Short mmCIF file of C-alpha atoms and ligand atoms in Angstrom, two decimals:
data_model
loop_
_atom_site.label_atom_id
_atom_site.label_comp_id
_atom_site.label_asym_id
_atom_site.label_seq_id
_atom_site.Cartn_x
_atom_site.Cartn_y
_atom_site.Cartn_z
CA MET A 1 10.80 1.43 -2.52
CA LEU A 2 8.15 -0.40 -4.70
CA THR A 3 5.97 -1.07 -1.58
CA LEU A 4 6.49 2.36 -0.13
CA ILE A 5 5.54 4.22 -3.20
CA VAL A 6 2.45 2.02 -3.93
CA SER A 7 1.34 2.43 -0.29
CA PHE A 8 1.70 6.12 -0.19
CA PHE A 9 0.10 6.69 -3.46
CA SER A 10 -2.98 4.58 -2.32
CA SER A 11 -3.15 6.32 1.02
CA VAL A 12 -2.91 9.73 -0.75
CA TYR A 13 -5.79 8.60 -3.08
CA ALA A 14 -8.03 7.70 -0.44
CA THR A 15 -7.51 10.75 1.66
CA LYS A 16 -7.71 13.06 -1.43
CA TRP A 17 -10.85 11.53 -2.76
CA LYS A 18 -13.46 13.99 -1.18
CA GLU A 19 -11.55 16.96 -2.52
CA PHE A 20 -12.31 15.77 -6.07
CA PHE A 21 -15.56 14.02 -5.65
CA PRO A 22 -17.35 15.94 -2.92
CA GLN A 23 -20.63 14.45 -3.77
CA LYS A 24 -19.41 10.88 -4.02
CA GLU A 25 -18.48 8.21 -1.35
CA LEU A 26 -15.33 6.11 -1.95
CA GLU A 27 -17.57 2.83 -2.14
CA TYR A 28 -14.56 0.54 -1.65
CA PRO A 29 -10.84 0.66 -1.29
CA PRO A 30 -9.20 0.89 -4.60
CA SER A 31 -5.68 -0.71 -4.75
CA PHE A 32 -2.87 -0.46 -7.25
CA HIS A 33 -0.22 -2.79 -8.34
CA ALA A 34 3.38 -1.89 -8.82
CA ARG A 35 6.36 -3.32 -10.53
CA VAL A 36 10.04 -2.26 -11.11
CA ILE A 37 11.61 -1.67 -14.35
CA SER A 38 15.38 -1.20 -14.08
CA CYS A 39 16.17 1.16 -16.97
CA ALA A 40 20.05 0.36 -17.36
CA THR A 41 20.66 3.41 -19.70
CA LEU A 42 19.04 6.70 -20.42
CA GLU A 43 18.09 5.27 -23.81
CA VAL A 44 15.97 2.53 -22.11
CA LEU A 45 14.20 5.12 -19.87
CA GLN A 46 13.54 7.23 -22.98
CA VAL A 47 11.89 4.24 -24.73
CA TYR A 48 10.15 3.25 -21.72
CA LEU A 49 8.57 6.58 -21.40
CA ALA A 50 7.74 6.87 -25.17
CA TRP A 51 6.01 3.46 -24.79
CA ARG A 52 3.83 4.48 -22.03
CA GLN A 53 2.93 7.89 -23.66
CA ASN A 54 2.25 6.04 -27.01
CA ALA A 55 -0.14 3.67 -25.01
CA CYS A 56 -1.98 6.55 -23.70
CA HIS A 57 -2.31 8.23 -27.12
CA SER A 58 -3.69 5.09 -28.85
CA ASP A 59 -5.96 3.98 -25.97
CA ASN A 60 -7.41 7.29 -25.41
CA LEU A 61 -8.22 7.74 -29.09
CA CYS A 62 -9.90 4.33 -29.10
CA ARG A 63 -11.91 5.11 -25.95
CA THR A 64 -12.94 8.40 -27.31
CA CYS A 65 -14.30 6.97 -30.60
CA PHE A 66 -15.88 3.99 -28.56
CA TRP A 67 -17.87 6.17 -26.07
CA MET A 68 -19.08 8.58 -28.89
CA LEU A 69 -20.38 5.69 -30.58
CA ILE A 70 -22.07 4.30 -27.53
CA ARG A 71 -23.47 7.65 -26.75
CA SER A 72 -24.78 8.02 -30.34
CA GLY A 73 -27.01 4.80 -29.73
CA LYS A 74 -24.82 1.98 -30.82
CA THR A 75 -24.66 -1.09 -28.73
CA ILE A 76 -21.18 -2.30 -27.20
CA GLU A 77 -20.79 -5.02 -29.88
CA GLU A 78 -21.75 -2.64 -32.70
CA ALA A 79 -19.22 -0.01 -31.26
CA LYS A 80 -16.47 -2.70 -31.18
CA GLU A 81 -17.35 -3.96 -34.52
CA ALA A 82 -17.04 -0.39 -36.00
CA LEU A 83 -13.51 0.25 -34.58
CA LYS A 84 -12.10 -3.33 -35.45
CA ASP A 85 -9.11 -3.02 -37.52
CA CYS A 86 -9.60 0.79 -37.67
CA GLN A 87 -6.25 2.86 -38.18
CA LYS A 88 -5.43 6.06 -36.24
CA GLU A 89 -6.24 8.24 -39.16
CA GLU A 90 -9.66 6.55 -39.63
CA LYS A 91 -10.51 6.96 -35.97
CA ASN A 92 -9.48 10.76 -36.23
CA GLU A 93 -11.59 10.97 -39.35
CA LEU A 94 -14.52 9.12 -37.68
CA LEU A 95 -14.53 11.75 -34.79
CA PHE A 96 -14.48 14.68 -37.07
CA GLN A 97 -16.94 13.46 -39.76
CA ARG A 98 -19.53 11.81 -37.55
CA PHE A 99 -19.31 13.89 -34.30
CA GLY A 100 -17.63 17.14 -35.37
CA ILE A 101 -14.72 16.65 -33.00
CA ASN A 102 -11.21 17.62 -33.75
CA TYR A 103 -9.36 15.06 -31.56
CA LYS A 104 -6.50 17.51 -31.24
CA LYS A 105 -8.59 19.94 -29.42
CA LEU A 106 -9.42 17.49 -26.69
CA PRO A 107 -7.76 18.25 -23.24
CA GLU A 108 -4.09 17.49 -23.38
CA MET A 109 -4.35 15.55 -20.21
CA PHE A 110 -6.48 12.96 -21.68
CA ARG A 111 -4.41 12.69 -24.89
CA GLN A 112 -0.91 12.95 -23.50
CA GLY A 113 -1.10 11.91 -19.81
CA SER A 114 0.70 13.96 -17.20
CA CYS A 115 4.49 14.44 -16.38
CA ILE A 116 5.39 15.52 -12.91
CA PHE A 117 8.88 16.64 -12.11
CA LYS A 118 10.39 19.13 -9.70
CA THR A 119 11.42 22.67 -10.78
CA GLU A 120 13.34 25.26 -8.89
CA VAL A 121 11.04 28.13 -7.67
CA GLU A 122 11.74 31.16 -5.40
CA VAL A 123 9.98 30.86 -2.33
CA VAL A 124 9.43 32.97 0.79
CA VAL A 125 11.18 31.24 3.70
CA LYS A 126 11.00 34.01 6.41
CA TYR A 127 11.18 37.65 6.94
CA ASP A 128 13.90 39.80 8.22
CA GLU A 129 13.41 42.08 11.13
CA HIS A 130 12.32 44.92 8.69
CA GLY A 131 9.71 42.76 7.34
CA ASN A 132 11.26 41.98 4.13
CA PRO A 133 10.76 38.69 2.73
CA ILE A 134 13.82 36.38 2.30
CA LYS A 135 13.59 34.07 -0.68
CA ARG A 136 15.33 30.80 -1.37
CA LEU A 137 15.33 28.34 -4.22
CA ARG A 138 13.18 25.34 -3.54
CA ARG A 139 12.23 22.46 -5.54
CA LYS A 140 8.60 22.11 -6.27
CA PRO A 141 6.71 19.47 -8.01
CA ASN A 142 4.93 20.60 -11.15
CA ILE A 143 2.43 18.94 -13.42
CA VAL A 144 3.36 19.42 -17.18
CA HIS A 145 1.58 18.22 -20.42
CA THR A 146 3.33 17.77 -23.48
CA GLN A 147 2.91 16.02 -26.92
CA ASN A 148 6.04 14.01 -26.83
CA ILE A 149 7.60 13.33 -23.46
CA VAL A 150 10.77 12.05 -25.13
CA ALA A 151 11.24 14.85 -27.69
CA LYS A 152 14.65 16.02 -27.40
CA LYS A 153 13.55 19.71 -27.55
CA PHE A 154 11.03 19.32 -24.51
CA TRP A 155 13.31 17.12 -22.35
CA ASN A 156 16.46 19.16 -22.86
CA GLU A 157 14.68 22.24 -21.98
CA GLN A 158 14.05 21.09 -18.52
CA LEU A 159 17.10 21.68 -16.44
CA VAL A 160 16.28 19.62 -13.60
CA LEU A 161 15.64 16.57 -15.90
CA VAL A 162 18.82 17.06 -17.53
CA LYS A 163 20.75 17.62 -14.33
CA GLU A 164 19.31 14.56 -12.51
CA LEU A 165 18.94 12.09 -15.41
CA GLY A 166 20.85 13.40 -18.31
CA GLY A 167 19.94 14.89 -21.63
CA PHE A 168 18.59 13.03 -24.69
CA GLU A 169 20.89 12.76 -27.64
CA ASP A 170 18.62 11.32 -30.25
CA GLU A 171 15.09 11.17 -31.05
CA ILE A 172 13.92 7.53 -30.86
CA ALA A 173 13.13 6.31 -34.34
CA LYS A 174 11.26 3.28 -33.62
CA ILE A 175 9.76 2.03 -30.29
CA LYS A 176 10.57 -1.68 -29.51
CA THR A 177 8.34 -2.53 -26.54
CA GLU A 178 9.86 -5.79 -26.19
CA TYR A 179 13.14 -4.36 -25.64
CA VAL A 180 11.93 -2.38 -22.67
CA LYS A 181 10.06 -5.33 -21.31
CA SER A 182 13.32 -7.23 -21.22
CA PHE A 183 14.42 -5.01 -18.38
CA LEU A 184 11.33 -6.06 -16.11
CA PHE A 185 12.56 -8.38 -13.57
CA GLU A 186 10.15 -10.19 -11.34
CA ASN A 187 10.94 -12.10 -8.17
CA LYS A 188 9.05 -15.48 -8.49
CA LEU A 189 7.93 -16.88 -5.37
CA LEU A 190 8.56 -20.59 -4.62
CA PRO A 191 5.46 -22.68 -5.35
CA SER A 192 4.11 -25.04 -2.72
CA THR A 193 5.25 -23.04 0.20
CA TYR A 194 3.35 -20.92 2.66
CA ILE A 195 3.93 -17.18 1.52
CA VAL A 196 4.02 -14.63 4.24
CA ILE A 197 3.33 -10.99 3.35
CA ARG A 198 4.45 -8.74 6.12
CA ILE A 199 3.51 -5.11 6.16
CA ASP A 200 5.03 -2.55 8.54
CA GLY A 201 3.99 1.02 9.16
CA CYS A 202 6.37 3.46 7.86
CA HIS A 203 7.88 5.78 10.49
CA PHE A 204 4.98 5.02 12.75
CA HIS A 205 6.97 6.32 15.62
CA ARG A 206 6.35 9.78 14.26
CA PHE A 207 2.95 9.02 12.95
CA SER A 208 1.81 7.96 16.27
CA ASP A 209 3.23 10.96 18.04
CA ILE A 210 1.66 13.39 15.67
CA HIS A 211 -1.68 11.67 16.12
CA GLY A 212 -1.41 11.52 19.83
CA PHE A 213 -1.73 7.82 20.20
CA GLU A 214 -1.91 6.50 23.90
CA LYS A 215 1.55 5.14 25.10
CA PRO A 216 2.40 2.60 25.08
CA ASN A 217 -0.56 0.90 23.50
CA ASP A 218 -3.67 2.64 21.66
CA ALA A 219 -6.42 0.38 21.63
CA GLN A 220 -8.21 2.28 18.82
CA ALA A 221 -5.12 2.27 16.67
CA LEU A 222 -4.81 -1.42 17.21
CA ASN A 223 -8.49 -1.88 16.32
CA LEU A 224 -8.08 0.09 13.19
CA MET A 225 -5.10 -2.10 12.18
CA ASN A 226 -7.25 -5.29 12.80
CA THR A 227 -10.31 -3.85 10.80
CA CYS A 228 -7.97 -3.29 7.94
CA ALA A 229 -6.57 -6.91 8.39
CA VAL A 230 -10.03 -8.50 8.39
CA ALA A 231 -10.87 -6.40 5.08
CA VAL A 232 -7.79 -7.91 3.50
CA LEU A 233 -8.79 -11.55 4.34
CA LYS A 234 -12.13 -10.90 2.92
CA GLU A 235 -10.77 -9.53 -0.40
CA PHE A 236 -7.93 -12.01 -0.79
CA HIS A 237 -9.45 -15.39 -0.23
CA ASP A 238 -6.16 -17.13 -0.47
CA ILE A 239 -4.92 -15.58 2.76
CA VAL A 240 -5.92 -18.00 5.68
CA PHE A 241 -4.35 -16.26 8.55
CA ALA A 242 -2.91 -12.95 9.79
CA TYR A 243 -1.28 -12.04 12.91
CA GLY A 244 -0.67 -8.43 13.96
CA VAL A 245 1.07 -6.26 16.67
CA SER A 246 1.85 -2.69 16.92
CA ASP A 247 2.23 -1.33 13.29
CA GLU A 248 2.78 -4.54 11.62
CA TYR A 249 0.73 -7.47 10.09
CA SER A 250 1.74 -10.85 8.75
CA PHE A 251 -0.54 -12.31 6.20
CA VAL A 252 -0.34 -16.11 5.44
CA LEU A 253 -1.30 -17.39 2.12
CA ARG A 254 -2.39 -21.02 1.81
CA LYS A 255 0.16 -23.41 0.15
CA ASN A 256 -0.54 -24.11 -3.28
CA SER A 257 -2.44 -20.90 -3.62
CA GLN A 258 -3.28 -20.20 -7.11
CA PHE A 259 -4.53 -16.58 -6.62
CA ASN A 260 -7.24 -17.28 -9.23
CA GLN A 261 -10.29 -15.97 -7.19
CA ARG A 262 -11.37 -12.42 -6.95
CA GLN A 263 -8.12 -10.97 -7.63
CA ALA A 264 -7.83 -12.90 -10.87
CA SER A 265 -6.65 -10.09 -12.90
CA VAL A 266 -3.71 -9.54 -10.91
CA TYR A 267 -2.33 -13.06 -11.37
CA LYS A 268 -2.41 -13.82 -15.10
CA THR A 269 -0.17 -16.93 -14.96
CA ASP A 270 0.69 -19.69 -12.61
CA ASN A 271 3.73 -17.83 -11.63
CA ILE A 272 3.48 -15.91 -8.45
CA PHE A 273 5.48 -12.72 -8.57
CA SER A 274 6.41 -11.19 -5.35
CA SER A 275 5.91 -7.49 -6.46
CA GLN A 276 2.40 -8.08 -7.70
CA ILE A 277 1.09 -9.89 -4.66
CA VAL A 278 2.93 -7.63 -2.10
CA SER A 279 1.96 -4.50 -3.89
CA ALA A 280 -1.66 -5.41 -4.07
CA ILE A 281 -1.90 -6.34 -0.46
CA VAL A 282 0.10 -3.33 0.94
CA SER A 283 -1.85 -0.83 -1.48
CA PHE A 284 -5.29 -2.37 -0.26
CA PHE A 285 -4.41 -2.08 3.39
CA SER A 286 -3.04 1.34 3.11
CA THR A 287 -6.32 2.65 1.37
CA MET A 288 -8.46 0.96 4.01
CA TYR A 289 -6.47 2.53 6.79
CA ALA A 290 -7.10 5.89 5.27
CA MET A 291 -10.86 5.29 4.73
CA LYS A 292 -11.54 3.71 8.05
CA TRP A 293 -9.47 6.37 10.14
CA LYS A 294 -12.58 8.50 10.90
CA GLU A 295 -14.59 5.58 12.25
CA PHE A 296 -11.95 5.01 14.88
CA PHE A 297 -10.84 8.65 15.55
CA PRO A 298 -13.81 10.50 14.97
CA GLN A 299 -12.21 13.57 16.80
CA LYS A 300 -8.91 13.40 14.93
CA ASN A 301 -7.88 14.39 11.52
CA LEU A 302 -5.61 12.36 9.64
CA LYS A 303 -2.71 14.91 9.38
CA TYR A 304 -0.80 13.12 6.50
CA PRO A 305 -1.32 9.75 4.71
CA PRO A 306 0.26 6.90 6.33
CA SER A 307 2.21 4.35 4.46
CA PHE A 308 3.39 0.85 5.03
CA ASP A 309 6.20 -1.21 3.44
CA GLY A 310 5.85 -4.88 2.54
CA ARG A 311 7.84 -7.95 1.87
CA ALA A 312 7.13 -11.55 0.94
CA VAL A 313 8.89 -14.57 2.55
CA CYS A 314 8.23 -18.31 1.66
CA TYR A 315 8.20 -20.88 4.45
CA PRO A 316 8.46 -24.55 3.31
CA SER A 317 6.53 -26.15 6.06
CA GLU A 318 3.95 -25.86 8.61
CA GLU A 319 6.36 -26.07 11.54
CA ILE A 320 8.69 -23.34 10.23
CA LEU A 321 5.67 -21.13 9.42
CA GLN A 322 4.54 -21.56 13.07
CA ASP A 323 8.05 -20.76 14.29
CA TYR A 324 7.80 -17.56 12.19
CA LEU A 325 4.48 -16.50 13.87
CA ALA A 326 5.96 -17.49 17.21
CA TRP A 327 8.85 -15.19 16.71
CA ARG A 328 6.53 -12.25 15.91
CA GLN A 329 4.47 -12.93 19.06
CA VAL A 330 7.71 -13.35 21.25
CA ASP A 331 8.73 -9.87 19.87
CA CYS A 332 5.23 -8.44 20.87
CA HIS A 333 5.60 -9.76 24.38
CA ILE A 334 9.24 -8.51 24.81
CA ASN A 335 8.46 -5.01 23.27
CA ASN A 336 5.15 -4.61 25.11
CA GLN A 337 6.59 -5.63 28.49
CA TYR A 338 9.54 -3.13 28.12
CA ASN A 339 7.21 -0.37 26.90
CA THR A 340 4.73 -0.83 29.62
CA CYS A 341 7.52 -0.51 32.26
CA PHE A 342 9.20 2.18 30.32
CA TRP A 343 6.06 4.52 30.23
CA MET A 344 4.95 3.65 33.78
CA LEU A 345 8.35 4.97 34.89
CA VAL A 346 8.22 7.85 32.66
CA LYS A 347 4.51 8.86 33.93
CA SER A 348 5.79 8.33 37.53
CA GLY A 349 8.20 11.20 36.92
CA LYS A 350 11.54 9.71 35.58
CA THR A 351 12.99 11.15 32.61
CA LYS A 352 13.16 8.97 29.52
CA ALA A 353 17.00 8.32 30.09
CA GLU A 354 16.44 7.39 33.69
CA ALA A 355 13.72 4.94 32.76
CA GLN A 356 16.05 3.35 30.08
CA GLN A 357 18.80 3.12 32.61
CA CYS A 358 16.43 1.46 35.07
CA LEU A 359 15.30 -1.33 32.57
CA LYS A 360 18.76 -1.85 31.22
CA GLY A 361 19.66 -5.53 31.35
CA THR A 362 16.58 -6.62 33.28
CA GLN A 363 14.79 -10.03 32.59
CA THR A 364 11.20 -10.89 32.24
CA GLN A 365 10.85 -11.80 35.67
CA GLU A 366 12.39 -8.54 36.87
CA LYS A 367 9.98 -6.58 34.80
CA TYR A 368 7.00 -8.43 36.22
CA GLU A 369 8.17 -7.63 39.69
CA LEU A 370 8.97 -4.06 38.93
CA LEU A 371 5.68 -3.51 37.69
CA SER A 372 3.80 -5.18 40.66
CA ARG A 373 6.13 -3.94 43.48
CA GLN A 374 6.39 -0.27 42.07
CA PHE A 375 3.06 0.22 40.38
CA GLY A 376 0.81 -2.49 41.87
CA THR A 377 0.32 -3.69 38.33
CA ASP A 378 -0.23 -7.33 37.48
CA TYR A 379 1.33 -7.66 33.98
CA SER A 380 -0.88 -10.62 33.07
CA SER A 381 -4.12 -8.57 33.82
CA LEU A 382 -3.36 -5.93 30.94
CA PRO A 383 -5.55 -6.36 27.91
CA VAL A 384 -4.71 -9.54 25.96
CA MET A 385 -4.58 -7.76 22.69
CA PHE A 386 -1.65 -5.46 24.04
CA ARG A 387 0.19 -8.53 25.48
CA GLN A 388 -0.34 -11.04 22.71
CA GLY A 389 -1.17 -9.11 19.69
CA SER A 390 -4.12 -10.16 17.40
CA PHE A 391 -4.90 -13.00 14.83
CA VAL A 392 -7.50 -12.91 12.07
CA TYR A 393 -8.71 -16.05 10.40
CA ARG A 394 -11.71 -17.31 8.48
CA MET A 395 -14.26 -19.42 10.65
CA LYS A 396 -16.41 -22.05 8.98
CA LEU A 397 -19.26 -20.33 6.92
CA GLN A 398 -16.40 -17.88 5.77
CA GLU A 399 -16.88 -15.37 8.64
CA VAL A 400 -13.62 -13.52 9.24
CA VAL A 401 -12.85 -12.80 12.93
CA VAL A 402 -10.34 -11.13 15.13
CA ASP A 403 -9.11 -12.93 18.29
CA HIS A 404 -6.26 -12.90 20.73
CA SER A 405 -4.39 -15.77 22.03
CA ASN A 406 -1.08 -17.53 22.71
CA ILE A 407 0.00 -18.77 19.04
CA ILE A 408 3.43 -19.82 20.13
CA GLU A 409 2.23 -23.26 21.78
CA ARG A 410 1.71 -25.93 19.28
CA SER A 411 -1.58 -26.66 21.22
CA PHE A 412 -3.01 -23.54 19.47
CA TRP A 413 -2.31 -25.00 16.01
CA LYS A 414 -3.99 -28.31 17.10
CA GLU A 415 -6.95 -26.48 18.31
CA TYR A 416 -7.25 -24.32 15.21
CA SER A 417 -5.87 -27.05 12.83
CA SER A 418 -8.39 -26.23 10.02
CA ILE A 419 -6.84 -22.84 9.42
CA LEU A 420 -3.66 -24.40 7.50
CA GLU A 421 -5.48 -27.19 6.05
CA GLU A 422 -5.87 -26.99 2.30
CA MET A 423 -9.29 -25.76 1.62
CA PRO A 424 -11.71 -26.56 -1.14
CA ALA A 425 -12.49 -23.67 -3.37
CA HIS A 426 -14.10 -20.84 -1.50
CA THR A 427 -17.81 -19.92 -1.88
CA SER A 428 -18.53 -16.39 -2.77
CA ALA A 429 -20.73 -15.74 0.15
CA ALA A 430 -20.45 -12.36 1.66
CA ASN A 431 -18.54 -12.57 4.77
CA GLU A 432 -19.37 -11.09 8.10
CA CYS A 433 -16.83 -9.31 10.37
CA THR A 434 -17.20 -9.87 14.16
CA GLN A 435 -15.00 -8.85 16.76
CA THR A 436 -14.84 -11.59 19.36
CA SER A 437 -12.71 -11.40 22.62
CA VAL A 438 -11.43 -14.47 24.18
CA SER A 439 -9.85 -14.60 27.48
CA ALA A 440 -6.01 -14.86 27.75
CA SER A 441 -4.57 -18.39 27.59
P1 LIG B 1 10.00 1.96 10.46
O1 LIG B 1 9.08 0.82 10.58
O2 LIG B 1 11.44 1.39 10.30
O3 LIG B 1 9.66 2.76 9.36
O4 LIG B 1 9.98 2.85 11.82
P2 LIG B 1 8.86 3.00 12.81
O5 LIG B 1 8.88 4.15 13.60
O6 LIG B 1 7.49 2.47 12.30
O7 LIG B 1 9.24 1.88 13.94
P3 LIG B 1 8.68 0.41 14.21
O8 LIG B 1 7.93 -0.41 13.05
O9 LIG B 1 10.13 -0.35 14.76
O10 LIG B 1 7.81 0.36 15.66
C1 LIG B 1 6.52 0.92 15.52
C2 LIG B 1 6.42 2.22 16.34
O11 LIG B 1 5.10 2.55 16.10
C3 LIG B 1 6.55 2.00 17.78
O12 LIG B 1 7.93 2.07 18.11
C4 LIG B 1 5.75 3.14 18.23
O13 LIG B 1 6.48 4.33 18.40
C5 LIG B 1 4.69 3.32 17.29
N1 LIG B 1 3.42 2.62 17.79
C6 LIG B 1 2.75 1.40 17.31
N2 LIG B 1 1.71 1.34 17.94
C7 LIG B 1 1.50 2.23 18.81
C8 LIG B 1 0.64 2.52 19.71
O14 LIG B 1 -0.42 1.69 19.97
N3 LIG B 1 0.79 3.74 20.55
C9 LIG B 1 1.79 4.48 20.40
N4 LIG B 1 1.79 5.49 21.23
N5 LIG B 1 2.73 4.28 19.46
C10 LIG B 1 2.60 3.15 18.76
MG1 LIG B 2 7.21 0.60 11.58
#
């Protein structure tokens, strides 16, 4: 849920950008971090929401004062000094006396944040034979602004909230942020292991159908995935290798990764938390996918924002990591060989059920023969990207490249031994992305 929500949110953000900033390009993919707070009781939820809204109140008041001071000619240091130890009332006073601003008159959205919840509204679902509208109750999300989100009066008047979550019985007198924070559980990842973050397209069966991807493989769709993976390696310097096939990508973080490079703000401690790293990567990948779509499908509109799920798994040794990657590539081979046969049978006139029946219980060799005998196709002559997937790594001089090869054989890892070697601190040299194609091995 955590990764799906953050991925979908990121993807929507990128796709909606132009609607809100028609004159501005989205210069780089924004990403969001997510975490789970399990609110065990309604009271904890109430305290949590109040905490977030209080943070909004005080941050916004502070920012408003700060920027008014800057606009009036103060330097950043002077503005900070003027607001140091300043209480809420003093800030209100400063805005009023000095700038003639009544803080309470500023837009509600700035001061209070926004609540979104579904309310039941009547909508026309169809018309009867006489042209009369037939209405049904449907739930629609609404944006609401309110001074106090956990005020008994406000909350208990929202029937949907009371029905779904329950009603508040008391106003909360004192907010103890530490109490809420104690409900924040984080999954700490094992140190000194190879961390693999695997992301996978959510319902891509439907997504590829709706966007008319070529079956069984759409080269442009795969190139788009590869370009996003290259961007991830450029952004997250601790990722040393990635392997992708179909709608999935596995990102390998180097052992002993400290996450203290460009993403420093995400990783404030030596502890590596699963939700932080997974959400940062899945969010970045999703935004990139939506941003780059037009480059790869200039004739097709993105009909809805795609989303990806993500998970983190720790592998303690190089061998086990290589076994993991081999498993993904074996999967690629099995699926691709099956899909190639299946779609050739369907394109030759068989129904999907007949094609399925034809392939039931067949082994690799039989599928090779079927393709060659029935369709004159030599499976090994099909594009290597379809048969073996793609891998992304950082070459010397920090160049990030996409390549295709057999990564199951240990000889691959001998040839590319530098990939998993512990690296010295990276240089911040700008990376160049190049696509190389290497013949099948
Ligand atoms: P979840 O991952 O469980 O949400 O379901 P999913 O529908 O994404 O299925 P899954 O991840 O198991 O498999 C990926 C699916 O994406 C494939 O079954 C295809 O339907 C589709 N897909 C991925 N790449 C391509 C492609 O290049 N061409 C076409 N036509 N479909 C593709
Ligand atoms: Mg999928």
